[in-house]
């Protein structure tokens, strides 16, 4: 019997290493990165909120399809990134890779999890 997908979801997440610490500590630059990543991934951005946690930043972009988040540790050149989307038109991998590029990460890990709901 074929499974019927009721929800199409993809969660792309990972870590960025040896990033530019000036970018990781600047909430305004990170906000622009989240806004541009949403555009790159064909996502509908609804709102962006950030919190300066000296010296790092936590930033969340609420998108119609779910969310983008970045949490930074400039003192280590390290960040964690999540791009979670629902729907078939979104490209969370493209958004994730855009963020990696803009953080100037020299190394990164990327994981992809299906968040689909299928009914038999």
Coordinates of C-alpha atoms in Angstrom, one line a residue:
X1 CA 0.0 0.0 0.0
X2 CA 1.3 3.4 -0.9
X3 CA 1.8 6.0 1.9
X4 CA 0.1 9.3 1.5
X5 CA 2.2 12.3 2.6
X6 CA 0.0 14.6 4.6
X7 CA 2.9 16.9 5.7
X8 CA 6.2 17.5 3.8
X9 CA 8.9 18.7 6.2
X10 CA 12.6 19.0 6.1
X11 CA 14.9 20.0 8.9
X12 CA 18.5 21.0 8.0
X13 CA 20.7 21.7 10.9
X14 CA 24.4 21.6 11.8
X15 CA 27.4 23.4 13.2
X16 CA 29.7 26.0 11.7
X17 CA 33.4 26.2 12.7
X18 CA 36.2 28.8 12.4
X19 CA 33.7 31.5 11.5
X20 CA 34.4 35.2 11.5
X21 CA 34.0 36.3 15.1
X22 CA 33.0 39.9 14.2
X23 CA 30.0 38.5 12.2
X24 CA 29.1 36.1 15.0
X25 CA 28.9 38.9 17.5
X26 CA 27.0 41.4 15.4
X27 CA 23.2 41.0 15.7
X28 CA 22.5 43.4 12.8
X29 CA 24.7 41.5 10.3
X30 CA 23.1 38.2 11.5
X31 CA 19.6 39.7 11.0
X32 CA 20.5 40.5 7.4
X33 CA 21.9 37.0 6.9
X34 CA 18.7 35.4 8.2
X35 CA 16.6 37.7 6.0
X36 CA 18.7 36.9 2.9
X37 CA 18.8 33.2 3.7
X38 CA 15.0 33.2 3.7
X39 CA 15.0 34.7 0.3
X40 CA 17.6 32.3 -1.0
X41 CA 15.6 29.3 0.3
X42 CA 12.3 30.6 -1.2
X43 CA 10.9 31.0 2.3
X44 CA 8.3 33.5 3.5
X45 CA 9.8 35.5 6.4
X46 CA 7.3 36.7 9.0
X47 CA 9.5 38.1 11.7
X48 CA 13.1 38.2 13.1
X49 CA 14.0 38.4 16.8
X50 CA 17.5 38.4 18.3
X51 CA 19.0 38.4 21.7
X52 CA 22.5 39.7 22.4
X53 CA 24.1 37.3 24.9
X54 CA 27.6 38.8 25.3
X55 CA 29.6 38.1 23.3
X56 CA 27.2 35.8 21.3
X57 CA 23.8 36.2 19.7
X58 CA 20.8 34.0 19.4
X59 CA 18.6 34.9 16.4
X60 CA 15.3 33.3 15.2
X61 CA 13.6 34.0 11.9
X62 CA 10.0 32.9 12.0
X63 CA 9.0 31.9 8.5
X64 CA 5.6 30.8 7.2
X65 CA 7.1 27.4 6.6
X66 CA 8.6 27.1 10.2
X67 CA 11.9 28.7 11.4
X68 CA 15.5 29.6 10.9
X69 CA 17.8 29.9 14.0
X70 CA 21.4 30.7 14.6
X71 CA 23.2 30.6 17.9
X72 CA 26.7 32.0 18.1
X73 CA 29.8 31.7 20.2
X74 CA 32.2 34.3 18.7
X75 CA 34.9 33.5 21.3
X76 CA 35.2 30.0 19.7
X77 CA 34.3 31.0 16.1
X78 CA 31.4 28.6 16.4
X79 CA 27.7 28.7 15.5
X80 CA 24.8 26.3 15.4
X81 CA 22.2 26.6 12.6
X82 CA 18.7 25.2 12.1
X83 CA 16.5 25.7 9.0
X84 CA 13.2 23.8 9.4
X85 CA 10.6 24.0 6.6
X86 CA 7.3 22.5 5.7
X87 CA 6.0 22.4 2.2
X88 CA 7.5 21.4 -1.2
X89 CA 8.5 24.8 -2.5
X90 CA 11.1 25.6 0.2
X91 CA 14.8 24.9 -0.2
X92 CA 16.2 24.7 3.4
X93 CA 19.5 23.2 2.1
X94 CA 20.1 26.3 0.0
X95 CA 19.2 28.6 2.9
X96 CA 21.6 26.6 5.3
X97 CA 24.5 26.8 2.8
X98 CA 23.9 30.5 2.3
X99 CA 24.2 31.1 6.1
X100 CA 27.4 29.0 6.2
X101 CA 28.9 31.1 3.4
X102 CA 28.0 34.4 5.0
X103 CA 29.4 33.3 8.4
X104 CA 32.7 32.6 6.5
X105 CA 32.9 29.2 8.1
X106 CA 36.0 27.3 7.2
X107 CA 34.4 24.0 8.2
X108 CA 30.8 22.8 8.8
X109 CA 28.6 19.8 9.4
X110 CA 25.1 19.5 7.9
X111 CA 22.4 17.0 8.8
X112 CA 19.1 16.6 7.1
X113 CA 16.0 15.0 8.8
X114 CA 12.7 14.3 7.2
X115 CA 9.8 15.7 9.2
X116 CA 7.2 14.2 6.9
X117 CA 3.9 12.8 8.1
X118 CA 2.7 9.9 6.1
X119 CA -0.6 8.0 6.4
X120 CA -0.9 4.5 5.2

